[in-house]
């Protein structure tokens, strides 16, 4: 199977389609479509977020780019050797990921940054294709409980058996994969102290150790 990303004609989710039409009128210079993943399919690590930000990935067509969450995520990845170049909040800034791919549970920007279960399920077809087309995949890092549940859903695991908690590691035996949880690197989580940069760095250190196993 080859990986096929949703294109700009995707109409699986009526609510997101309507919101896209509003944004095309309001922000005609934005990408306004299902955001493409960032990073190579040959990577050993897949980071799964929630959904594009209105003025972030929805504008730039690169996950977490021009978004506060990316201001936290990408410099820390670079600090630990998982990226190179200068992150400048735009798709063509030359910033590159190393052994990491970044995607989202839902590929289109949702109103109020909130997705529905049906939208996560609809985009699950793309998420499972992505996972299945990463031959070297060892670790999935889920940013937030929505991403955590989305990954469990597409892989066929019961949520009750894998409780989400920050920097928790789960062994997905049927797929020979590690799943690591982290609070999302959102502005809200950082500003409220739910997540600190040091806490997120600990998650990346955990992933580094898992790669050695």
mmCIF file of C-alpha atoms in Angstrom:
data_model
loop_
_atom_site.group_PDB
_atom_site.id
_atom_site.type_symbol
_atom_site.label_atom_id
_atom_site.label_comp_id
_atom_site.label_asym_id
_atom_site.label_seq_id
_atom_site.Cartn_x
_atom_site.Cartn_y
_atom_site.Cartn_z
ATOM 1 C CA UNK A 1 0.000 0.000 0.000
ATOM 2 C CA UNK A 2 1.237 3.489 -0.784
ATOM 3 C CA UNK A 3 0.498 6.508 1.345
ATOM 4 C CA UNK A 4 -2.078 8.884 -0.128
ATOM 5 C CA UNK A 5 -2.664 12.153 1.700
ATOM 6 C CA UNK A 6 -6.025 13.938 1.508
ATOM 7 C CA UNK A 7 -6.067 16.650 -1.141
ATOM 8 C CA UNK A 8 -7.793 20.034 -1.111
ATOM 9 C CA UNK A 9 -10.978 18.559 -2.542
ATOM 10 C CA UNK A 10 -11.496 16.338 0.511
ATOM 11 C CA UNK A 11 -15.105 16.635 1.666
ATOM 12 C CA UNK A 12 -15.382 13.853 4.261
ATOM 13 C CA UNK A 13 -16.202 16.231 7.122
ATOM 14 C CA UNK A 14 -19.063 18.686 6.429
ATOM 15 C CA UNK A 15 -18.288 20.905 9.424
ATOM 16 C CA UNK A 16 -14.625 21.235 8.488
ATOM 17 C CA UNK A 17 -15.515 21.768 4.833
ATOM 18 C CA UNK A 18 -17.812 24.653 5.775
ATOM 19 C CA UNK A 19 -15.133 26.158 8.014
ATOM 20 C CA UNK A 20 -12.605 25.836 5.191
ATOM 21 C CA UNK A 21 -14.933 27.794 2.892
ATOM 22 C CA UNK A 22 -15.202 30.553 5.493
ATOM 23 C CA UNK A 23 -11.429 30.726 5.825
ATOM 24 C CA UNK A 24 -10.891 30.776 2.065
ATOM 25 C CA UNK A 25 -13.008 33.921 1.965
ATOM 26 C CA UNK A 26 -11.462 35.476 5.073
ATOM 27 C CA UNK A 27 -7.839 34.403 4.511
ATOM 28 C CA UNK A 28 -7.393 33.976 0.733
ATOM 29 C CA UNK A 29 -3.587 33.769 1.007
ATOM 30 C CA UNK A 30 -3.683 30.836 3.463
ATOM 31 C CA UNK A 31 -3.331 27.219 2.342
ATOM 32 C CA UNK A 32 -6.806 26.362 3.708
ATOM 33 C CA UNK A 33 -6.783 22.616 3.155
ATOM 34 C CA UNK A 34 -5.778 19.251 4.632
ATOM 35 C CA UNK A 35 -2.239 19.877 5.882
ATOM 36 C CA UNK A 36 0.513 17.641 4.532
ATOM 37 C CA UNK A 37 2.687 15.673 6.986
ATOM 38 C CA UNK A 38 6.269 16.845 7.553
ATOM 39 C CA UNK A 39 9.246 14.494 7.477
ATOM 40 C CA UNK A 40 10.218 11.248 5.811
ATOM 41 C CA UNK A 41 8.204 8.031 5.778
ATOM 42 C CA UNK A 42 11.500 6.248 6.465
ATOM 43 C CA UNK A 43 11.696 7.804 9.939
ATOM 44 C CA UNK A 44 11.671 5.734 13.134
ATOM 45 C CA UNK A 45 9.563 8.295 15.017
ATOM 46 C CA UNK A 46 6.074 9.577 14.216
ATOM 47 C CA UNK A 47 4.719 12.542 16.178
ATOM 48 C CA UNK A 48 0.935 12.856 16.090
ATOM 49 C CA UNK A 49 -0.741 16.109 17.050
ATOM 50 C CA UNK A 50 -4.359 17.202 17.262
ATOM 51 C CA UNK A 51 -5.160 19.336 14.193
ATOM 52 C CA UNK A 52 -3.768 22.355 12.307
ATOM 53 C CA UNK A 53 -3.950 25.780 13.936
ATOM 54 C CA UNK A 54 -5.953 28.419 12.070
ATOM 55 C CA UNK A 55 -3.040 30.825 11.642
ATOM 56 C CA UNK A 56 -0.368 28.151 11.880
ATOM 57 C CA UNK A 57 -0.373 25.005 9.754
ATOM 58 C CA UNK A 58 -3.613 26.008 8.047
ATOM 59 C CA UNK A 59 -1.714 29.004 6.703
ATOM 60 C CA UNK A 60 1.659 27.392 5.989
ATOM 61 C CA UNK A 61 0.707 23.792 5.043
ATOM 62 C CA UNK A 62 3.281 22.333 7.438
ATOM 63 C CA UNK A 63 2.331 20.897 10.848
ATOM 64 C CA UNK A 64 3.036 23.127 13.865
ATOM 65 C CA UNK A 65 4.540 25.822 11.611
ATOM 66 C CA UNK A 66 3.837 29.487 12.462
ATOM 67 C CA UNK A 67 2.146 28.147 15.569
ATOM 68 C CA UNK A 68 3.184 28.534 19.222
ATOM 69 C CA UNK A 69 3.176 24.758 19.607
ATOM 70 C CA UNK A 70 5.843 24.560 16.900
ATOM 71 C CA UNK A 71 7.900 27.249 18.622
ATOM 72 C CA UNK A 72 8.261 24.760 21.472
ATOM 73 C CA UNK A 73 8.363 21.502 19.508
ATOM 74 C CA UNK A 74 10.830 22.215 16.737
ATOM 75 C CA UNK A 75 13.672 23.890 18.688
ATOM 76 C CA UNK A 76 13.616 21.043 21.202
ATOM 77 C CA UNK A 77 13.738 18.449 18.433
ATOM 78 C CA UNK A 78 16.741 20.289 17.010
ATOM 79 C CA UNK A 79 18.391 20.472 20.455
ATOM 80 C CA UNK A 80 18.312 16.673 20.674
ATOM 81 C CA UNK A 81 19.509 16.037 17.128
ATOM 82 C CA UNK A 82 16.155 15.308 15.522
ATOM 83 C CA UNK A 83 16.191 18.366 13.256
ATOM 84 C CA UNK A 84 18.585 20.694 11.483
ATOM 85 C CA UNK A 85 18.450 24.201 10.024
ATOM 86 C CA UNK A 86 16.737 27.296 11.336
ATOM 87 C CA UNK A 87 13.029 27.070 12.073
ATOM 88 C CA UNK A 88 11.569 30.298 10.683
ATOM 89 C CA UNK A 89 7.842 29.536 10.907
ATOM 90 C CA UNK A 90 7.333 28.994 7.171
ATOM 91 C CA UNK A 91 7.294 25.922 4.971
ATOM 92 C CA UNK A 92 10.258 26.880 2.776
ATOM 93 C CA UNK A 93 12.612 27.876 5.614
ATOM 94 C CA UNK A 94 14.978 24.963 4.969
ATOM 95 C CA UNK A 95 14.285 23.437 8.391
ATOM 96 C CA UNK A 96 14.509 19.643 8.186
ATOM 97 C CA UNK A 97 13.534 16.817 10.489
ATOM 98 C CA UNK A 98 15.931 13.940 11.156
ATOM 99 C CA UNK A 99 14.408 10.486 11.723
ATOM 100 C CA UNK A 100 11.092 12.128 12.655
ATOM 101 C CA UNK A 101 7.808 12.628 10.837
ATOM 102 C CA UNK A 102 5.069 14.956 12.139
ATOM 103 C CA UNK A 103 1.384 14.626 11.349
ATOM 104 C CA UNK A 104 -2.035 15.316 12.894
ATOM 105 C CA UNK A 105 -5.035 13.237 13.942
ATOM 106 C CA UNK A 106 -7.245 15.551 11.888
ATOM 107 C CA UNK A 107 -5.707 17.209 8.841
ATOM 108 C CA UNK A 108 -8.026 20.233 8.478
ATOM 109 C CA UNK A 109 -8.323 23.147 10.885
ATOM 110 C CA UNK A 110 -11.388 22.820 13.159
ATOM 111 C CA UNK A 111 -13.439 25.658 14.662
ATOM 112 C CA UNK A 112 -12.190 26.613 18.148
ATOM 113 C CA UNK A 113 -9.407 24.001 17.796
ATOM 114 C CA UNK A 114 -11.906 21.284 18.734
ATOM 115 C CA UNK A 115 -12.503 18.159 16.684
ATOM 116 C CA UNK A 116 -15.359 15.667 16.806
ATOM 117 C CA UNK A 117 -15.138 11.912 17.089
ATOM 118 C CA UNK A 118 -16.505 11.545 13.570
ATOM 119 C CA UNK A 119 -13.760 13.820 12.215
ATOM 120 C CA UNK A 120 -11.043 11.848 13.978
ATOM 121 C CA UNK A 121 -12.542 8.648 12.583
ATOM 122 C CA UNK A 122 -12.754 10.058 9.049
ATOM 123 C CA UNK A 123 -9.102 11.103 9.100
ATOM 124 C CA UNK A 124 -8.115 7.808 10.675
ATOM 125 C CA UNK A 125 -7.944 6.279 7.204
ATOM 126 C CA UNK A 126 -5.011 8.571 6.433
ATOM 127 C CA UNK A 127 -3.334 8.020 9.796
ATOM 128 C CA UNK A 128 -3.332 4.240 9.484
ATOM 129 C CA UNK A 129 -1.981 4.468 5.928
ATOM 130 C CA UNK A 130 0.798 6.687 7.210
ATOM 131 C CA UNK A 131 1.711 4.267 9.985
ATOM 132 C CA UNK A 132 1.607 1.278 7.647
ATOM 133 C CA UNK A 133 3.885 3.036 5.163
ATOM 134 C CA UNK A 134 6.622 3.764 7.692
ATOM 135 C CA UNK A 135 8.738 0.582 7.462
ATOM 136 C CA UNK A 136 11.234 1.686 10.128
ATOM 137 C CA UNK A 137 8.693 3.019 12.612
ATOM 138 C CA UNK A 138 9.537 2.236 16.236
ATOM 139 C CA UNK A 139 7.947 5.021 18.291
ATOM 140 C CA UNK A 140 4.749 7.044 18.065
ATOM 141 C CA UNK A 141 4.674 10.198 20.191
ATOM 142 C CA UNK A 142 1.127 11.376 20.815
ATOM 143 C CA UNK A 143 0.657 15.007 21.796
ATOM 144 C CA UNK A 144 -2.507 15.071 23.866
ATOM 145 C CA UNK A 145 -5.285 12.595 24.578
ATOM 146 C CA UNK A 146 -7.063 13.078 21.230
ATOM 147 C CA UNK A 147 -3.965 11.947 19.329
ATOM 148 C CA UNK A 148 -3.443 9.143 21.868
ATOM 149 C CA UNK A 149 -6.961 7.818 21.316
ATOM 150 C CA UNK A 150 -6.745 8.294 17.548
ATOM 151 C CA UNK A 151 -3.642 6.107 17.328
ATOM 152 C CA UNK A 152 -5.157 3.419 19.537
ATOM 153 C CA UNK A 153 -8.315 3.513 17.436
ATOM 154 C CA UNK A 154 -6.691 3.027 14.050
ATOM 155 C CA UNK A 155 -4.424 0.268 15.410
ATOM 156 C CA UNK A 156 -7.349 -1.567 16.992
ATOM 157 C CA UNK A 157 -6.460 -1.286 20.678
ATOM 158 C CA UNK A 158 -8.943 -0.711 23.488
ATOM 159 C CA UNK A 159 -8.470 2.701 25.086
ATOM 160 C CA UNK A 160 -9.106 1.318 28.572
ATOM 161 C CA UNK A 161 -5.896 -0.670 28.420
ATOM 162 C CA UNK A 162 -3.673 2.315 27.630
ATOM 163 C CA UNK A 163 -4.310 5.265 29.901
ATOM 164 C CA UNK A 164 -3.013 8.630 28.713
ATOM 165 C CA UNK A 165 -0.540 10.306 31.072
ATOM 166 C CA UNK A 166 2.355 12.626 30.424
ATOM 167 C CA UNK A 167 5.637 10.876 29.581
ATOM 168 C CA UNK A 168 4.025 7.463 29.900
ATOM 169 C CA UNK A 169 5.323 4.692 27.636
ATOM 170 C CA UNK A 170 3.056 1.970 26.232
ATOM 171 C CA UNK A 171 4.172 -1.162 24.378
ATOM 172 C CA UNK A 172 1.819 -1.920 21.470
ATOM 173 C CA UNK A 173 2.661 -5.586 21.240
ATOM 174 C CA UNK A 174 0.662 -6.473 18.139
ATOM 175 C CA UNK A 175 2.524 -3.845 16.119
ATOM 176 C CA UNK A 176 5.900 -3.974 17.902
ATOM 177 C CA UNK A 177 5.713 -0.240 18.540
ATOM 178 C CA UNK A 178 6.294 2.025 21.506
ATOM 179 C CA UNK A 179 3.741 4.754 22.095
ATOM 180 C CA UNK A 180 4.846 7.661 24.240
ATOM 181 C CA UNK A 181 2.397 10.226 25.616
ATOM 182 C CA UNK A 182 3.020 13.923 26.129
ATOM 183 C CA UNK A 183 0.859 16.877 26.917
ATOM 184 C CA UNK A 184 0.441 18.974 23.795
ATOM 185 C CA UNK A 185 2.968 21.778 23.334
ATOM 186 C CA UNK A 186 0.154 24.303 23.005
ATOM 187 C CA UNK A 187 0.340 27.872 24.235
ATOM 188 C CA UNK A 188 -2.384 27.133 26.783
ATOM 189 C CA UNK A 189 -0.489 24.194 28.303
ATOM 190 C CA UNK A 190 2.771 26.144 28.467
ATOM 191 C CA UNK A 191 1.188 29.314 29.863
ATOM 192 C CA UNK A 192 -0.721 27.426 32.550
ATOM 193 C CA UNK A 193 2.277 25.313 33.538
ATOM 194 C CA UNK A 194 0.595 22.043 32.582
ATOM 195 C CA UNK A 195 3.648 21.498 30.389
ATOM 196 C CA UNK A 196 7.083 23.073 30.651
ATOM 197 C CA UNK A 197 9.906 22.896 28.134
ATOM 198 C CA UNK A 198 11.860 20.816 30.638
ATOM 199 C CA UNK A 199 8.990 18.335 30.867
ATOM 200 C CA UNK A 200 8.878 18.020 27.108
ATOM 201 C CA UNK A 201 12.644 17.586 26.930
ATOM 202 C CA UNK A 202 12.256 14.661 29.327
ATOM 203 C CA UNK A 203 9.856 13.091 26.835
ATOM 204 C CA UNK A 204 12.407 13.434 24.042
ATOM 205 C CA UNK A 205 15.084 11.913 26.290
ATOM 206 C CA UNK A 206 12.731 9.002 26.921
ATOM 207 C CA UNK A 207 12.373 8.542 23.164
ATOM 208 C CA UNK A 208 16.134 8.628 22.697
ATOM 209 C CA UNK A 209 16.478 5.802 25.223
ATOM 210 C CA UNK A 210 13.743 3.759 23.543
ATOM 211 C CA UNK A 211 15.525 4.018 20.203
ATOM 212 C CA UNK A 212 18.490 2.256 21.749
ATOM 213 C CA UNK A 213 16.428 -0.783 22.740
#
